[in-house]
Amino acid sequence: MECQECHQRPATLHFTQVINGHKKEVHVCEKCAYEQGYMSQNSESFSLPNLLSGLFNFDSYPMSQSKNQTSSYEAPPKLQCEKCGLTYDEFTKIGKFGCAKCYKTFGEKLNPIFRRVHSGNSVHDGKVPKRMGGDIHVRKQIEEQRQKLNHLIRSEEFEEAAKVRDQIRMLEKQMNSEQGDGDQ
Amino acid sequence: MSLQQFINEAISPWMQENGPDSDIVLSSRIRLARNFEQVPFPILANQEDLDHILDFFQQEYGQQSFGNYHQFELVRMNELQSIQKRVLVEKHLISPHLVEHSNHGAALISKNEQVSVMVNEEDHIRIQLYFPGFQLEKALKQASEFDDWLEEKINYAFDEDRGYLTSCPTNVGTGMRASVMMHLPALVMTQQINRMIPAINQLGLVVRGIYGEGSEALGNIFQISNQITLGKSETDIVEDLKSVVQQLIEQERNARKRIMDQSGVQLEDKIFRSYGILSNSRIIESKEASKCLSDVRLGIDLGYIQHIPKTILNELMILTQPGFLQQYAQKNLSPEERDVRRASLIRERLKLENNL
């Protein structure tokens, strides 16, 4: 089938247009589709970063109707990452961080964003790198045991709870001795 | 090049193996996003930094082996022709993003192509590990070990509260995307899938067609993956995905059985018609080809067709993508030429089986 606009190239795009209830079949080549406005050049207008930045803006000023208002509402001094130079405004526009430091720079402001993207979560609960992790491993373990302890106390299983408590003490000792090495 | 040779090159060795539940689950994948602590993410890094990372990978990991994964080779994007890059995308070894956005991108690929590490994609490091069939736990275990191996020499960007730091906020935390590729023809035929997708989405998982645009799933192949990466451990994410996949497998098997019981002849007719089209057509568009391939694969799984191996769907879905067709033809092809080539490649491929 040839393109109904230029009658030269083959029609590679086929769609049905419905305008005010009138149905019209359209068969065009890609070039004409852009030129005649059947397709928008900017296919990225519905891309993830755009959708994300929508979320962020919504977040920073829920009722936002005018742009000016939003920016005046946002706290001056401008938040900018000292390592890569990305500002918080830029971050909300592109929906991407510039470097690892950005996470610290934007800090608490990120919590609502993470919660939105990750079903209410804002704190990591998974793997810790082996080598770099240092005492994070132990601290995570202590945290886990503490939760278990609370749970046991609530359900009045005191014998189990005592065991867990001892374990926590042991872990804490282990951590302190590692840290203490330098001081002594 | 003979067709057989071409196929051998085109199909990753791991794909030839059959995994558990491989009548429905084609493959399992774990992807981990990681970054260097000290270097800005690729989106803002300067060229020297990115080149430095490439050199580092070449030096430290080029020609190295880890476990079952041997002879890693660093393939630099700027040294490939566009068709070659397209072929890597169609084999799922690299992403379209790596091709489009990165002059400084590369992929570190193991000999059996089970592991592919994209370097300087959206993140500095994207580890991908594949297993045939339904083997998410195994894939997670090996991906994690491989991750540890890389970490011996790399200071990862990691924060105690936020986890592994990534360029996009949707990947932060575990940096992990676990996914399975599933062939679900019966759920599509009975239209059950339309009810199931929204339900699965509510569980924090994403279902999408792996080939084809938007929601359309060419060849009835769907990819199911986790959406959430923060606040849940890797094991929990994989467990959740696993339980949903298990249910889908069961539903698909039930639907297949029901169709066979209720309209066996019609199903058999549909399958053999599709087989007829594949073995005889002279022009075939990818949409029709993938539909027929899905029917034939179903026919193999249900025992209607016996002389063709199961891997045919996966294999021909990849081989008949534009990049591969053009590589086989050794030149650029117009869409019409591709349809002709596609038809003849499929015919030849089926003939290989008949001659055995």
Coordinates of C-alpha atoms in Angstrom, one line a residue, chain A:
Chain A
M1 CA 0.0 0.0 0.0
E2 CA 1.4 3.4 -0.9
C3 CA 1.3 6.5 1.3
Q4 CA -1.9 8.4 0.8
E5 CA -0.1 11.8 1.2
C6 CA 3.0 11.6 -1.0
H7 CA 2.0 8.6 -3.1
Q8 CA 5.7 7.7 -3.4
R9 CA 6.8 5.8 -0.4
P10 CA 5.0 2.8 1.0
A11 CA 2.6 3.4 3.9
T12 CA 4.2 1.9 7.0
L13 CA 1.9 3.5 9.6
H14 CA -1.8 2.7 9.7
F15 CA -4.3 4.1 12.1
T16 CA -7.9 5.1 12.6
Q17 CA -8.7 8.7 13.4
V18 CA -12.0 9.5 15.1
I19 CA -12.9 13.1 15.0
N20 CA -16.4 14.1 16.3
G21 CA -17.6 10.6 15.7
H22 CA -16.3 10.5 12.1
K23 CA -14.0 7.6 11.5
K24 CA -11.2 7.9 9.0
E25 CA -8.6 5.4 8.1
V26 CA -5.1 6.8 7.6
H27 CA -2.3 5.1 5.8
V28 CA 0.9 7.1 5.6
C29 CA 4.7 6.7 5.5
E30 CA 6.7 7.8 8.5
K31 CA 7.9 11.0 6.9
C32 CA 4.5 12.2 6.0
A33 CA 3.2 11.2 9.4
Y34 CA 5.5 13.7 11.0
E35 CA 5.0 16.3 8.4
Q36 CA 1.3 16.2 8.4
G37 CA 1.2 16.1 12.2
Y38 CA -0.2 12.6 12.6
M39 CA 2.6 11.8 14.9
S40 CA 4.5 14.1 17.2
Q41 CA 8.2 14.4 16.7
N42 CA 8.8 14.3 20.4
S43 CA 8.1 10.7 21.2
E44 CA 9.7 11.2 24.6
S45 CA 7.1 13.6 25.9
F46 CA 5.5 10.7 27.8
S47 CA 8.8 9.2 28.9
L48 CA 9.6 8.1 32.4
P49 CA 11.6 11.2 33.5
N50 CA 8.7 13.4 32.5
L51 CA 6.2 11.3 34.3
L52 CA 8.5 11.2 37.3
S53 CA 9.1 14.9 37.3
G54 CA 5.3 15.3 37.3
L55 CA 5.2 13.4 40.5
F56 CA 7.9 15.5 42.1
N57 CA 6.3 18.8 41.3
F58 CA 3.0 17.5 42.5
D59 CA 4.7 16.6 45.6
S60 CA 6.4 19.9 46.3
Y61 CA 3.2 21.9 45.9
P62 CA 0.1 19.8 45.7
M63 CA -2.3 22.5 44.7
S64 CA 0.1 24.2 42.3
Q65 CA -1.7 26.2 39.7
S66 CA 0.8 28.8 38.7
K67 CA 4.4 28.0 38.2
N68 CA 5.7 31.2 39.8
Q69 CA 3.9 30.3 42.9
T70 CA 5.7 27.0 43.1
S71 CA 9.1 28.4 42.7
S72 CA 8.6 31.1 45.3
Y73 CA 7.2 28.5 47.6
E74 CA 10.3 26.4 47.3
A75 CA 13.0 27.3 49.8
P76 CA 15.6 29.7 48.7
P77 CA 18.7 29.2 49.2
K78 CA 18.9 26.9 46.2
L79 CA 19.7 23.3 46.8
Q80 CA 22.7 22.3 44.7
C81 CA 24.9 19.2 44.8
E82 CA 28.5 20.4 45.5
K83 CA 30.0 17.4 43.7
C84 CA 28.2 17.3 40.3
G85 CA 26.4 20.7 40.4
L86 CA 22.9 19.4 39.9
T87 CA 20.3 21.6 41.5
Y88 CA 17.1 20.2 43.1
D89 CA 15.1 22.0 40.5
E90 CA 17.1 20.3 37.7
F91 CA 16.6 17.0 39.4
T92 CA 12.9 17.4 39.5
K93 CA 12.9 18.2 35.8
I94 CA 15.1 15.4 34.5
G95 CA 14.1 12.9 37.2
K96 CA 17.6 11.6 37.5
F97 CA 20.4 12.1 40.1
G98 CA 23.8 13.4 38.9
C99 CA 26.0 11.5 41.4
A100 CA 26.0 9.6 44.6
K101 CA 26.4 12.8 46.6
C102 CA 23.0 14.2 45.4
Y103 CA 21.3 11.7 47.7
K104 CA 22.9 13.3 50.7
T105 CA 22.4 16.8 49.4
F106 CA 18.7 16.5 48.8
G107 CA 18.4 14.4 51.9
E108 CA 15.0 14.4 53.6
K109 CA 13.3 16.1 50.6
L110 CA 13.6 12.8 48.8
N111 CA 11.5 10.8 51.2
P112 CA 8.1 11.7 49.8
I113 CA 9.4 11.0 46.3
F114 CA 10.8 7.6 47.2
R115 CA 7.6 6.7 49.1
R116 CA 5.6 7.5 46.1
V117 CA 7.7 5.5 43.7
H118 CA 8.3 2.6 46.0
S119 CA 4.9 1.9 47.6
G120 CA 5.6 3.9 50.8
N121 CA 9.2 2.8 51.4
S122 CA 12.0 5.2 51.8
V123 CA 14.7 3.1 53.6
H124 CA 16.7 0.3 52.1
D125 CA 16.2 -3.2 53.4
G126 CA 18.4 -5.4 51.3
K127 CA 21.9 -6.4 50.4
V128 CA 24.9 -4.5 51.9
P129 CA 28.2 -4.6 50.0
K130 CA 30.6 -7.1 51.5
R131 CA 33.8 -5.1 51.5
M132 CA 32.5 -1.6 52.0
G133 CA 29.7 -2.5 54.4
G134 CA 31.9 -2.4 57.5
D135 CA 29.8 -2.5 60.6
I136 CA 26.6 -1.9 58.7
H137 CA 26.2 -5.6 58.6
V138 CA 26.3 -5.9 62.4
R139 CA 24.2 -2.8 63.0
K140 CA 21.5 -4.2 60.6
Q141 CA 21.6 -7.5 62.5
I142 CA 21.2 -5.7 65.8
E143 CA 18.2 -3.7 64.4
E144 CA 16.6 -6.9 63.2
Q145 CA 17.1 -8.6 66.6
R146 CA 15.6 -5.6 68.4
Q147 CA 12.5 -5.8 66.3
K148 CA 12.3 -9.5 67.1
L149 CA 12.8 -8.7 70.7
N150 CA 9.9 -6.2 70.8
H151 CA 7.7 -8.6 69.0
L152 CA 8.5 -11.4 71.6
I153 CA 7.9 -9.1 74.5
R154 CA 4.6 -8.0 73.1
S155 CA 3.5 -11.6 72.7
E156 CA 4.9 -12.3 76.2
E157 CA 7.4 -15.0 75.2
F158 CA 9.9 -13.9 77.8
E159 CA 12.2 -16.9 77.6
E160 CA 12.8 -16.4 73.9
A161 CA 13.1 -12.7 74.5
A162 CA 15.9 -13.1 77.0
K163 CA 17.9 -15.1 74.5
V164 CA 17.5 -12.5 71.8
R165 CA 18.5 -9.8 74.3
D166 CA 21.7 -11.7 75.1
Q167 CA 22.4 -11.9 71.4
I168 CA 21.9 -8.2 70.9
R169 CA 24.4 -7.6 73.8
M170 CA 26.9 -9.8 72.2
L171 CA 26.6 -8.1 68.8
E172 CA 26.9 -4.7 70.4
K173 CA 30.0 -5.8 72.3
Q174 CA 31.4 -7.0 69.0
M175 CA 30.8 -3.7 67.3
N176 CA 32.2 -1.7 70.2
S177 CA 35.3 -3.7 70.3
E178 CA 35.8 -3.2 66.6
Q179 CA 35.3 0.6 67.0
G180 CA 37.3 0.7 70.3
D181 CA 40.4 -0.7 68.7
G182 CA 41.5 2.7 67.5
D183 CA 40.9 4.5 70.8
Q184 CA 42.7 2.2 73.1

